[in-house]
Amino acid sequence: MNMKTKELTLTALMAAVICVLGPIAVPLPFSPVPISLTMVGVYLAVYAVGMWRGTVAMVLYLLLGLVGLPVFSGYTGGPAKLFGPTGGYLIGFIFTALISGFFIDRWWKNRLISALGMVLGIAVAYVFGSAWLAYLNGLTFAQAMAEGVFPYVGFDVIKIVLIVIVGTELKKCLIKANLVTAPE
């Protein structure tokens, strides 16, 4: 199998991983934003296939959800979900993939720098998500942050710590299997 075929296959596989993890969510009674595993899928994608292909995997996930496949939190899909209260976070994950992927592509062996890139990436998704949540629900930005970000920060830190460990090992395995090339 040539490298182009491997890259396309892995990108599609990572989109599928995001599709499998994305619907897994725990709703919170005080917020329209559930705790979900979408972010885990995004981070795994950029570890596995890099910034650009990981971002493509995220966009594919969004497109699949937009056309109605039940890949969003709570096994939902369609335009109403993508443009609903959590839509800003979903769109923000594109930038999470780009930013975290930039750091991971360059410093994947350095877990601290990779984690920093992941924190910066999720911070951008928080901004997008909070701005959209505020707009849709008539909230101030601070109120939207209180509803859609602050309750989740601890969970997201745990996810980042776990993914930086798993992602580094995943990258090593994929390089050893000659499925991806080691970033320079």
N, CA and C atoms as an extended XYZ file, in Angstrom:
552
Properties=species:S:1:pos:R:3:atomname:S:1:resname:S:1:resid:I:1 pbc="F F F"
N         0.862       -1.170        0.000 N   MET     1
C         0.000        0.000        0.000 CA  MET     1
C         0.908        1.233        0.000 C   MET     1
N         0.652        2.155       -0.923 N   ASN     2
C         1.510        3.340       -0.974 CA  ASN     2
C         1.104        4.331        0.121 C   ASN     2
N         1.973        5.324        0.342 N   MET     3
C         1.772        6.262        1.436 CA  MET     3
C         0.488        7.079        1.276 C   MET     3
N         0.135        7.463        0.071 N   LYS     4
C        -1.085        8.250       -0.151 CA  LYS     4
C        -2.324        7.455        0.278 C   LYS     4
N        -2.370        6.194       -0.088 N   THR     5
C        -3.491        5.342        0.293 CA  THR     5
C        -3.540        5.183        1.803 C   THR     5
N        -2.377        5.008        2.425 N   LYS     6
C        -2.320        4.895        3.888 CA  LYS     6
C        -2.841        6.168        4.545 C   LYS     6
N        -2.409        7.320        4.028 N   GLU     7
C        -2.827        8.591        4.608 CA  GLU     7
C        -4.338        8.791        4.499 C   GLU     7
N        -4.895        8.488        3.337 N   LEU     8
C        -6.339        8.621        3.150 CA  LEU     8
C        -7.103        7.660        4.051 C   LEU     8
N        -6.617        6.436        4.124 N   THR     9
C        -7.271        5.432        4.953 CA  THR     9
C        -7.220        5.825        6.426 C   THR     9
N        -6.054        6.271        6.889 N   LEU    10
C        -5.929        6.673        8.287 CA  LEU    10
C        -6.774        7.913        8.597 C   LEU    10
N        -6.847        8.844        7.661 N   THR    11
C        -7.676       10.037        7.869 CA  THR    11
C        -9.144        9.634        8.009 C   THR    11
N        -9.612        8.767        7.117 N   ALA    12
C       -10.994        8.282        7.202 CA  ALA    12
C       -11.210        7.494        8.499 C   ALA    12
N       -10.228        6.703        8.885 N   LEU    13
C       -10.324        5.940       10.132 CA  LEU    13
C       -10.422        6.878       11.336 C   LEU    13
N        -9.652        7.956       11.320 N   MET    14
C        -9.710        8.896       12.436 CA  MET    14
C       -11.032        9.658       12.448 C   MET    14
N       -11.588        9.945       11.282 N   ALA    15
C       -12.935       10.541       11.242 CA  ALA    15
C       -13.926        9.562       11.874 C   ALA    15
N       -13.754        8.287       11.585 N   ALA    16
C       -14.630        7.267       12.170 CA  ALA    16
C       -14.453        7.194       13.691 C   ALA    16
N       -13.220        7.336       14.164 N   VAL    17
C       -12.973        7.322       15.612 CA  VAL    17
C       -13.701        8.495       16.270 C   VAL    17
N       -13.622        9.667       15.657 N   ILE    18
C       -14.340       10.822       16.209 CA  ILE    18
C       -15.844       10.551       16.192 C   ILE    18
N       -16.332        9.928       15.114 N   CYS    19
C       -17.762        9.595       15.012 CA  CYS    19
C       -18.197        8.610       16.085 C   CYS    19
N       -17.317        7.705       16.475 N   VAL    20
C       -17.643        6.733       17.516 CA  VAL    20
C       -17.602        7.392       18.899 C   VAL    20
N       -16.604        8.230       19.134 N   LEU    21
C       -16.457        8.852       20.453 CA  LEU    21
C       -17.402       10.038       20.653 C   LEU    21
N       -17.667       10.790       19.586 N   GLY    22
C       -18.471       12.009       19.690 CA  GLY    22
C       -19.836       11.845       20.336 C   GLY    22
N       -20.574       10.811       20.017 N   PRO    23
C       -21.916       10.671       20.611 CA  PRO    23
C       -21.913       10.315       22.096 C   PRO    23
N       -20.791        9.805       22.581 N   ILE    24
C       -20.733        9.391       23.981 CA  ILE    24
C       -20.659       10.644       24.842 C   ILE    24
N       -21.729       10.894       25.582 N   ALA    25
C       -21.824       12.138       26.342 CA  ALA    25
C       -22.666       11.937       27.593 C   ALA    25
N       -22.358       12.749       28.585 N   VAL    26
C       -23.126       12.758       29.827 CA  VAL    26
C       -23.728       14.144       29.973 C   VAL    26
N       -25.056       14.251       29.901 N   PRO    27
C       -25.677       15.576       30.059 CA  PRO    27
C       -25.572       16.059       31.505 C   PRO    27
N       -25.444       17.356       31.646 N   LEU    28
C       -25.442       17.957       32.979 CA  LEU    28
C       -26.745       18.733       33.144 C   LEU    28
N       -27.385       18.639       34.298 N   PRO    29
C       -28.705       19.260       34.480 CA  PRO    29
C       -28.694       20.786       34.411 C   PRO    29
N       -27.555       21.408       34.615 N   PHE    30
C       -27.495       22.864       34.675 CA  PHE    30
C       -26.929       23.507       33.413 C   PHE    30
N       -26.676       22.701       32.374 N   SER    31
C       -26.054       23.260       31.174 CA  SER    31
C       -26.561       22.555       29.928 C   SER    31
N       -26.674       23.280       28.813 N   PRO    32
C       -27.039       22.624       27.557 CA  PRO    32
C       -25.855       21.905       26.912 C   PRO    32
N       -24.681       22.013       27.525 N   VAL    33
C       -23.460       21.417       26.980 CA  VAL    33
C       -23.137       20.155       27.775 C   VAL    33
N       -23.144       18.977       27.136 N   PRO    34
C       -22.824       17.747       27.859 CA  PRO    34
C       -21.305       17.527       27.938 C   PRO    34
N       -20.904       16.656       28.839 N   ILE    35
C       -19.517       16.194       28.848 CA  ILE    35
C       -19.437       15.138       27.753 C   ILE    35
N       -18.581       15.360       26.761 N   SER    36
C       -18.524       14.432       25.636 CA  SER    36
C       -17.087       13.985       25.380 C   SER    36
N       -16.943       12.972       24.565 N   LEU    37
C       -15.624       12.451       24.208 CA  LEU    37
C       -15.170       12.927       22.827 C   LEU    37
N       -15.853       13.901       22.250 N   THR    38
C       -15.465       14.407       20.933 CA  THR    38
C       -14.027       14.901       20.949 C   THR    38
N       -13.682       15.665       21.973 N   MET    39
C       -12.335       16.219       22.083 CA  MET    39
C       -11.281       15.107       22.101 C   MET    39
N       -11.579       14.000       22.746 N   VAL    40
C       -10.646       12.871       22.788 CA  VAL    40
C       -10.385       12.371       21.369 C   VAL    40
N       -11.438       12.254       20.587 N   GLY    41
C       -11.285       11.824       19.199 CA  GLY    41
C       -10.458       12.791       18.385 C   GLY    41
N       -10.667       14.089       18.598 N   VAL    42
C        -9.898       15.104       17.868 CA  VAL    42
C        -8.421       14.971       18.204 C   VAL    42
N        -8.105       14.868       19.481 N   TYR    43
C        -6.700       14.757       19.888 CA  TYR    43
C        -6.066       13.464       19.370 C   TYR    43
N        -6.792       12.359       19.425 N   LEU    44
C        -6.255       11.109       18.881 CA  LEU    44
C        -5.984       11.244       17.383 C   LEU    44
N        -6.884       11.937       16.687 N   ALA    45
C        -6.711       12.119       15.247 CA  ALA    45
C        -5.442       12.892       14.928 C   ALA    45
N        -5.185       13.983       15.649 N   VAL    46
C        -3.981       14.754       15.322 CA  VAL    46
C        -2.717       14.020       15.742 C   VAL    46
N        -2.780       13.248       16.794 N   TYR    47
C        -1.619       12.412       17.134 CA  TYR    47
C        -1.372       11.383       16.037 C   TYR    47
N        -2.438       10.754       15.579 N   ALA    48
C        -2.294        9.660       14.614 CA  ALA    48
C        -1.901       10.136       13.228 C   ALA    48
N        -2.555       11.175       12.730 N   VAL    49
C        -2.346       11.549       11.323 CA  VAL    49
C        -1.843       12.973       11.125 C   VAL    49
N        -1.590       13.694       12.196 N   GLY    50
C        -1.022       15.027       12.068 CA  GLY    50
C        -2.067       16.128       11.993 C   GLY    50
N        -1.544       17.349       11.985 N   MET    51
C        -2.403       18.532       12.044 CA  MET    51
C        -3.384       18.603       10.879 C   MET    51
N        -2.886       18.525        9.655 N   TRP    52
C        -3.765       18.734        8.502 CA  TRP    52
C        -4.770       17.610        8.331 C   TRP    52
N        -4.307       16.375        8.354 N   ARG    53
C        -5.230       15.252        8.163 CA  ARG    53
C        -6.158       15.089        9.374 C   ARG    53
N        -5.658       15.419       10.571 N   GLY    54
C        -6.526       15.401       11.755 CA  GLY    54
C        -7.635       16.430       11.652 C   GLY    54
N        -7.293       17.588       11.088 N   THR    55
C        -8.304       18.629       10.877 CA  THR    55
C        -9.308       18.193        9.816 C   THR    55
N        -8.821       17.550        8.777 N   VAL    56
C        -9.728       17.016        7.748 CA  VAL    56
C       -10.663       15.978        8.372 C   VAL    56
N       -10.136       15.131        9.241 N   ALA    57
C       -10.975       14.133        9.921 CA  ALA    57
C       -12.069       14.818       10.734 C   ALA    57
N       -11.721       15.922       11.405 N   MET    58
C       -12.709       16.661       12.187 CA  MET    58
C       -13.772       17.271       11.284 C   MET    58
N       -13.359       17.834       10.162 N   VAL    59
C       -14.322       18.422        9.213 CA  VAL    59
C       -15.233       17.333        8.648 C   VAL    59
N       -14.674       16.178        8.331 N   LEU    60
C       -15.501       15.058        7.850 CA  LEU    60
C       -16.545       14.667        8.887 C   LEU    60
N       -16.125       14.615       10.143 N   TYR    61
C       -17.051       14.319       11.240 CA  TYR    61
C       -18.201       15.330       11.254 C   TYR    61
N       -17.855       16.614       11.151 N   LEU    62
C       -18.896       17.652       11.155 CA  LEU    62
C       -19.835       17.516        9.967 C   LEU    62
N       -19.285       17.221        8.805 N   LEU    63
C       -20.122       17.055        7.613 CA  LEU    63
C       -21.048       15.851        7.743 C   LEU    63
N       -20.536       14.767        8.298 N   LEU    64
C       -21.380       13.581        8.508 CA  LEU    64
C       -22.514       13.895        9.482 C   LEU    64
N       -22.207       14.642       10.532 N   GLY    65
C       -23.245       15.050       11.471 CA  GLY    65
C       -24.234       16.018       10.861 C   GLY    65
N       -23.721       16.926       10.040 N   LEU    66
C       -24.585       17.922        9.389 CA  LEU    66
C       -25.636       17.263        8.508 C   LEU    66
N       -25.256       16.195        7.793 N   VAL    67
C       -26.220       15.529        6.918 CA  VAL    67
C       -27.162       14.600        7.679 C   VAL    67
N       -26.984       14.513        8.986 N   GLY    68
C       -27.955       13.781        9.789 CA  GLY    68
C       -27.495       12.502       10.438 C   GLY    68
N       -26.263       12.069       10.174 N   LEU    69
C       -25.805       10.864       10.871 CA  LEU    69
C       -25.696       11.154       12.360 C   LEU    69
N       -26.058       10.213       13.209 N   PRO    70
C       -26.098       10.471       14.661 CA  PRO    70
C       -24.708       10.392       15.315 C   PRO    70
N       -23.839       11.328       14.942 N   VAL    71
C       -22.458       11.306       15.431 CA  VAL    71
C       -22.183       12.384       16.479 C   VAL    71
N       -23.139       13.264       16.718 N   PHE    72
C       -22.960       14.303       17.722 CA  PHE    72
C       -23.387       13.774       19.086 C   PHE    72
N       -23.141       14.546       20.124 N   SER    73
C       -23.424       14.091       21.485 CA  SER    73
C       -24.851       13.577       21.607 C   SER    73
N       -24.987       12.509       22.361 N   GLY    74
C       -26.296       11.904       22.563 CA  GLY    74
C       -26.851       11.214       21.334 C   GLY    74
N       -25.987       10.840       20.397 N   TYR    75
C       -26.380       10.156       19.158 CA  TYR    75
C       -27.387       10.979       18.364 C   TYR    75
N       -27.047       12.250       18.165 N   THR    76
C       -27.878       13.153       17.377 CA  THR    76
C       -27.087       13.615       16.158 C   THR    76
N       -27.779       14.219       15.230 N   GLY    77
C       -27.149       14.769       14.041 CA  GLY    77
C       -28.088       15.763       13.393 C   GLY    77
N       -27.626       16.354       12.314 N   GLY    78
C       -28.443       17.292       11.564 CA  GLY    78
C       -28.072       18.735       11.815 C   GLY    78
N       -28.568       19.618       10.959 N   PRO    79
C       -28.249       21.045       11.072 CA  PRO    79
C       -28.690       21.665       12.401 C   PRO    79
N       -29.829       21.217       12.925 N   ALA    80
C       -30.318       21.793       14.185 CA  ALA    80
C       -29.319       21.560       15.318 C   ALA    80
N       -28.669       20.429       15.311 N   LYS    81
C       -27.675       20.138       16.347 CA  LYS    81
C       -26.395       20.930       16.107 C   LYS    81
N       -25.947       20.955       14.852 N   LEU    82
C       -24.704       21.657       14.544 CA  LEU    82
C       -24.837       23.162       14.781 C   LEU    82
N       -26.020       23.702       14.547 N   PHE    83
C       -26.220       25.129       14.734 CA  PHE    83
C       -26.975       25.448       16.020 C   PHE    83
N       -27.105       24.430       16.885 N   GLY    84
C       -27.746       24.620       18.184 CA  GLY    84
C       -26.750       25.107       19.231 C   GLY    84
N       -27.115       25.013       20.510 N   PRO    85
C       -26.295       25.560       21.584 CA  PRO    85
C       -24.856       25.042       21.640 C   PRO    85
N       -24.632       23.801       21.221 N   THR    86
C       -23.268       23.259       21.281 CA  THR    86
C       -22.513       23.409       19.962 C   THR    86
N       -23.130       23.984       18.970 N   GLY    87
C       -22.513       24.109       17.652 CA  GLY    87
C       -21.214       24.897       17.641 C   GLY    87
N       -21.122       25.924       18.449 N   GLY    88
C       -19.889       26.703       18.496 CA  GLY    88
C       -18.709       25.885       18.981 C   GLY    88
N       -18.972       24.989       19.921 N   TYR    89
C       -17.895       24.111       20.400 CA  TYR    89
C       -17.480       23.150       19.289 C   TYR    89
N       -18.471       22.604       18.587 N   LEU    90
C       -18.162       21.677       17.493 CA  LEU    90
C       -17.326       22.359       16.415 C   LEU    90
N       -17.710       23.554       16.005 N   ILE    91
C       -16.937       24.306       15.016 CA  ILE    91
C       -15.561       24.649       15.593 C   ILE    91
N       -15.536       25.009       16.862 N   GLY    92
C       -14.269       25.331       17.522 CA  GLY    92
C       -13.282       24.183       17.519 C   GLY    92
N       -13.790       22.954       17.468 N   PHE    93
C       -12.890       21.796       17.437 CA  PHE    93
C       -12.044       21.746       16.165 C   PHE    93
N       -12.479       22.418       15.109 N   ILE    94
C       -11.625       22.512       13.912 CA  ILE    94
C       -10.338       23.233       14.291 C   ILE    94
N       -10.473       24.317       15.038 N   PHE    95
C        -9.306       25.094       15.454 CA  PHE    95
C        -8.513       24.358       16.537 C   PHE    95
N        -9.210       23.565       17.347 N   THR    96
C        -8.520       22.725       18.321 CA  THR    96
C        -7.587       21.765       17.584 C   THR    96
N        -8.083       21.172       16.511 N   ALA    97
C        -7.247       20.244       15.728 CA  ALA    97
C        -6.048       20.971       15.115 C   ALA    97
N        -6.273       22.144       14.573 N   LEU    98
C        -5.181       22.900       13.959 CA  LEU    98
C        -4.128       23.312       14.987 C   LEU    98
N        -4.569       23.878       16.087 N   ILE    99
C        -3.625       24.394       17.086 CA  ILE    99
C        -2.909       23.262       17.802 C   ILE    99
N        -3.663       22.299       18.322 N   SER   100
C        -3.014       21.185       19.017 CA  SER   100
C        -2.166       20.381       18.042 C   SER   100
N        -2.644       20.224       16.812 N   GLY   101
C        -1.878       19.509       15.799 CA  GLY   101
C        -0.562       20.178       15.471 C   GLY   101
N        -0.551       21.499       15.449 N   PHE   102
C         0.690       22.243       15.217 CA  PHE   102
C         1.731       21.866       16.275 C   PHE   102
N         1.321       21.880       17.538 N   PHE   103
C         2.237       21.548       18.622 CA  PHE   103
C         2.635       20.075       18.592 C   PHE   103
N         1.670       19.207       18.388 N   ILE   104
C         1.936       17.771       18.401 CA  ILE   104
C         2.823       17.377       17.225 C   ILE   104
N         2.581       17.964       16.048 N   ASP   105
C         3.429       17.654       14.889 CA  ASP   105
C         4.891       17.991       15.158 C   ASP   105
N         5.146       19.046       15.877 N   ARG   106
C         6.514       19.498       16.090 CA  ARG   106
C         7.159       18.922       17.341 C   ARG   106
N         6.377       18.721       18.393 N   TRP   107
C         6.951       18.328       19.676 CA  TRP   107
C         6.230       17.128       20.294 C   TRP   107
N         5.826       16.153       19.491 N   TRP   108
C         5.024       15.050       20.005 CA  TRP   108
C         5.745       14.231       21.068 C   TRP   108
N         7.060       14.226       21.061 N   LYS   109
C         7.795       13.480       22.088 CA  LYS   109
C         7.851       14.235       23.412 C   LYS   109
N         7.602       15.527       23.373 N   ASN   110
C         7.595       16.347       24.580 CA  ASN   110
C         6.151       16.485       25.052 C   ASN   110
N         5.815       15.702       26.039 N   ARG   111
C         4.421       15.647       26.485 CA  ARG   111
C         3.936       16.966       27.060 C   ARG   111
N         4.802       17.705       27.725 N   LEU   112
C         4.392       18.972       28.304 CA  LEU   112
C         4.033       19.988       27.221 C   LEU   112
N         4.858       20.095       26.191 N   ILE   113
C         4.559       21.041       25.105 CA  ILE   113
C         3.328       20.581       24.326 C   ILE   113
N         3.200       19.281       24.105 N   SER   114
C         1.998       18.771       23.434 CA  SER   114
C         0.747       19.106       24.239 C   SER   114
N         0.825       18.916       25.554 N   ALA   115
C        -0.316       19.241       26.417 CA  ALA   115
C        -0.629       20.730       26.366 C   ALA   115
N         0.403       21.566       26.315 N   LEU   116
C         0.189       23.006       26.204 CA  LEU   116
C        -0.560       23.341       24.914 C   LEU   116
N        -0.167       22.708       23.814 N   GLY   117
C        -0.876       22.917       22.549 CA  GLY   117
C        -2.316       22.466       22.624 C   GLY   117
N        -2.558       21.378       23.341 N   MET   118
C        -3.924       20.887       23.492 CA  MET   118
C        -4.754       21.852       24.338 C   MET   118
N        -4.143       22.421       25.377 N   VAL   119
C        -4.842       23.403       26.210 CA  VAL   119
C        -5.178       24.650       25.384 C   VAL   119
N        -4.219       25.123       24.602 N   LEU   120
C        -4.488       26.288       23.753 CA  LEU   120
C        -5.589       25.983       22.743 C   LEU   120
N        -5.557       24.786       22.170 N   GLY   121
C        -6.574       24.398       21.199 CA  GLY   121
C        -7.962       24.345       21.800 C   GLY   121
N        -8.076       23.786       22.991 N   ILE   122
C        -9.404       23.698       23.603 CA  ILE   122
C        -9.865       25.074       24.075 C   ILE   122
N        -8.916       25.939       24.452 N   ALA   123
C        -9.286       27.299       24.850 CA  ALA   123
C        -9.969       28.035       23.697 C   ALA   123
N        -9.474       27.827       22.485 N   VAL   124
C       -10.101       28.458       21.323 CA  VAL   124
C       -11.502       27.886       21.106 C   VAL   124
N       -11.653       26.585       21.271 N   ALA   125
C       -12.991       25.988       21.151 CA  ALA   125
C       -13.923       26.538       22.230 C   ALA   125
N       -13.399       26.761       23.424 N   TYR   126
C       -14.201       27.363       24.500 CA  TYR   126
C       -14.712       28.749       24.086 C   TYR   126
N       -13.843       29.532       23.462 N   VAL   127
C       -14.234       30.886       23.044 CA  VAL   127
C       -15.338       30.815       21.983 C   VAL   127
N       -15.127       29.976       20.961 N   PHE   128
C       -16.143       29.818       19.918 CA  PHE   128
C       -17.457       29.328       20.521 C   PHE   128
N       -17.354       28.307       21.331 N   GLY   129
C       -18.556       27.722       21.918 CA  GLY   129
C       -19.292       28.683       22.822 C   GLY   129
N       -18.556       29.410       23.646 N   SER   130
C       -19.189       30.353       24.573 CA  SER   130
C       -19.823       31.518       23.827 C   SER   130
N       -19.138       31.996       22.805 N   ALA   131
C       -19.706       33.103       22.017 CA  ALA   131
C       -21.016       32.668       21.359 C   ALA   131
N       -21.036       31.470       20.797 N   TRP   132
C       -22.250       30.971       20.137 CA  TRP   132
C       -23.361       30.698       21.147 C   TRP   132
N       -22.996       30.093       22.277 N   LEU   133
C       -23.965       29.809       23.330 CA  LEU   133
C       -24.572       31.113       23.852 C   LEU   133
N       -23.740       32.130       24.045 N   ALA   134
C       -24.222       33.435       24.505 CA  ALA   134
C       -25.181       34.042       23.494 C   ALA   134
N       -24.806       33.981       22.225 N   TYR   135
C       -25.645       34.536       21.158 CA  TYR   135
C       -27.010       33.847       21.104 C   TYR   135
N       -27.005       32.524       21.103 N   LEU   136
C       -28.272       31.783       20.974 CA  LEU   136
C       -29.178       31.916       22.187 C   LEU   136
N       -28.582       31.977       23.366 N   ASN   137
C       -29.391       31.954       24.589 CA  ASN   137
C       -29.541       33.318       25.247 C   ASN   137
N       -29.067       34.378       24.585 N   GLY   138
C       -29.202       35.714       25.153 CA  GLY   138
C       -28.425       35.898       26.449 C   GLY   138
N       -27.259       35.282       26.535 N   LEU   139
C       -26.421       35.365       27.734 CA  LEU   139
C       -25.267       36.320       27.492 C   LEU   139
N       -24.665       36.773       28.570 N   THR   140
C       -23.398       37.475       28.416 CA  THR   140
C       -22.327       36.420       28.163 C   THR   140
N       -21.180       36.850       27.674 N   PHE   141
C       -20.092       35.906       27.436 CA  PHE   141
C       -19.688       35.228       28.744 C   PHE   141
N       -19.645       35.992       29.836 N   ALA   142
C       -19.279       35.423       31.144 CA  ALA   142
C       -20.298       34.368       31.589 C   ALA   142
N       -21.581       34.635       31.362 N   GLN   143
C       -22.610       33.646       31.715 CA  GLN   143
C       -22.452       32.380       30.877 C   GLN   143
N       -22.158       32.551       29.596 N   ALA   144
C       -21.962       31.391       28.724 CA  ALA   144
C       -20.740       30.593       29.155 C   ALA   144
N       -19.681       31.283       29.575 N   MET   145
C       -18.495       30.572       30.079 CA  MET   145
C       -18.858       29.790       31.350 C   MET   145
N       -19.660       30.409       32.213 N   ALA   146
C       -20.062       29.742       33.453 CA  ALA   146
C       -20.895       28.493       33.177 C   ALA   146
N       -21.719       28.535       32.142 N   GLU   147
C       -22.560       27.381       31.797 CA  GLU   147
C       -21.840       26.354       30.939 C   GLU   147
N       -21.037       26.827       29.991 N   GLY   148
C       -20.496       25.928       28.973 CA  GLY   148
C       -19.020       25.618       29.054 C   GLY   148
N       -18.310       26.233       30.012 N   VAL   149
C       -16.864       25.976       30.093 CA  VAL   149
C       -16.435       25.576       31.500 C   VAL   149
N       -16.694       26.435       32.475 N   PHE   150
C       -16.145       26.212       33.806 CA  PHE   150
C       -16.464       24.838       34.398 C   PHE   150
N       -17.679       24.307       34.221 N   PRO   151
C       -17.953       22.973       34.783 CA  PRO   151
C       -17.146       21.850       34.118 C   PRO   151
N       -16.543       22.130       32.962 N   TYR   152
C       -15.910       21.089       32.162 CA  TYR   152
C       -14.382       21.116       32.207 C   TYR   152
N       -13.820       22.171       32.737 N   VAL   153
C       -12.367       22.337       32.692 CA  VAL   153
C       -11.655       21.157       33.355 C   VAL   153
N       -12.109       20.747       34.519 N   GLY   154
C       -11.476       19.618       35.209 CA  GLY   154
C       -11.511       18.339       34.381 C   GLY   154
N       -12.660       18.062       33.775 N   PHE   155
C       -12.784       16.877       32.929 CA  PHE   155
C       -11.855       16.976       31.715 C   PHE   155
N       -11.763       18.175       31.148 N   ASP   156
C       -10.907       18.364       29.976 CA  ASP   156
C        -9.434       18.225       30.327 C   ASP   156
N        -9.040       18.665       31.511 N   VAL   157
C        -7.649       18.476       31.948 CA  VAL   157
C        -7.343       16.990       32.066 C   VAL   157
N        -8.258       16.234       32.644 N   ILE   158
C        -8.067       14.780       32.767 CA  ILE   158
C        -7.940       14.150       31.379 C   ILE   158
N        -8.806       14.563       30.450 N   LYS   159
C        -8.746       14.033       29.082 CA  LYS   159
C        -7.394       14.350       28.444 C   LYS   159
N        -6.910       15.571       28.631 N   ILE   160
C        -5.636       15.965       28.031 CA  ILE   160
C        -4.489       15.136       28.606 C   ILE   160
N        -4.467       14.950       29.909 N   VAL   161
C        -3.406       14.149       30.534 CA  VAL   161
C        -3.421       12.725       29.981 C   VAL   161
N        -4.596       12.128       29.900 N   LEU   162
C        -4.692       10.763       29.382 CA  LEU   162
C        -4.300       10.686       27.906 C   LEU   162
N        -4.758       11.642       27.109 N   ILE   163
C        -4.481       11.613       25.676 CA  ILE   163
C        -3.021       11.886       25.385 C   ILE   163
N        -2.371       12.735       26.166 N   VAL   164
C        -0.959       12.998       25.906 CA  VAL   164
C        -0.139       11.721       26.145 C   VAL   164
N        -0.570       10.894       27.061 N   ILE   165
C         0.118        9.613       27.309 CA  ILE   165
C        -0.224        8.615       26.206 C   ILE   165
N        -1.512        8.416       25.969 N   VAL   166
C        -1.962        7.466       24.950 CA  VAL   166
C        -1.537        7.907       23.552 C   VAL   166
N        -1.672        9.196       23.274 N   GLY   167
C        -1.342        9.711       21.948 CA  GLY   167
C         0.121        9.521       21.588 C   GLY   167
N         1.007        9.757       22.554 N   THR   168
C         2.434        9.563       22.303 CA  THR   168
C         2.720        8.097       21.968 C   THR   168
N         2.112        7.199       22.702 N   GLU   169
C         2.317        5.770       22.435 CA  GLU   169
C         1.690        5.358       21.102 C   GLU   169
N         0.521        5.900       20.799 N   LEU   170
C        -0.125        5.631       19.511 CA  LEU   170
C         0.783        6.069       18.370 C   LEU   170
N         1.338        7.268       18.485 N   LYS   171
C         2.226        7.799       17.445 CA  LYS   171
C         3.430        6.874       17.262 C   LYS   171
N         4.023        6.432       18.351 N   LYS   172
C         5.174        5.519       18.274 CA  LYS   172
C         4.796        4.229       17.547 C   LYS   172
N         3.642        3.685       17.881 N   CYS   173
C         3.189        2.435       17.246 CA  CYS   173
C         2.938        2.622       15.752 C   CYS   173
N         2.313        3.723       15.384 N   LEU   174
C         2.039        3.980       13.968 CA  LEU   174
C         3.327        4.204       13.176 C   LEU   174
N         4.302        4.853       13.785 N   ILE   175
C         5.594        5.046       13.121 CA  ILE   175
C         6.301        3.702       12.971 C   ILE   175
N         6.299        2.927       14.035 N   LYS   176
C         6.959        1.608       13.992 CA  LYS   176
C         6.317        0.695       12.945 C   LYS   176
N         4.999        0.801       12.800 N   ALA   177
C         4.276       -0.017       11.808 CA  ALA   177
C         4.393        0.564       10.401 C   ALA   177
N         5.093        1.667       10.264 N   ASN   178
C         5.294        2.342        8.995 CA  ASN   178
C         3.970        2.812        8.373 C   ASN   178
N         3.034        3.169        9.247 N   LEU   179
C         1.760        3.693        8.767 CA  LEU   179
C         1.796        5.207        8.637 C   LEU   179
N         2.644        5.847        9.422 N   VAL   180
C         2.884        7.289        9.305 CA  VAL   180
C         4.384        7.512        9.404 C   VAL   180
N         4.811        8.652        8.912 N   THR   181
C         6.221        8.999        9.032 CA  THR   181
C         6.405        9.857       10.268 C   THR   181
N         7.551        9.748       10.874 N   ALA   182
C         7.854       10.535       12.075 CA  ALA   182
C         7.969       12.007       11.688 C   ALA   182
N         7.301       12.876       12.444 N   PRO   183
C         7.457       14.306       12.171 CA  PRO   183
C         8.907       14.704       12.400 C   PRO   183
N         9.329       15.702       11.660 N   GLU   184
C        10.727       16.120       11.791 CA  GLU   184
C        10.920       17.087       12.911 C   GLU   184
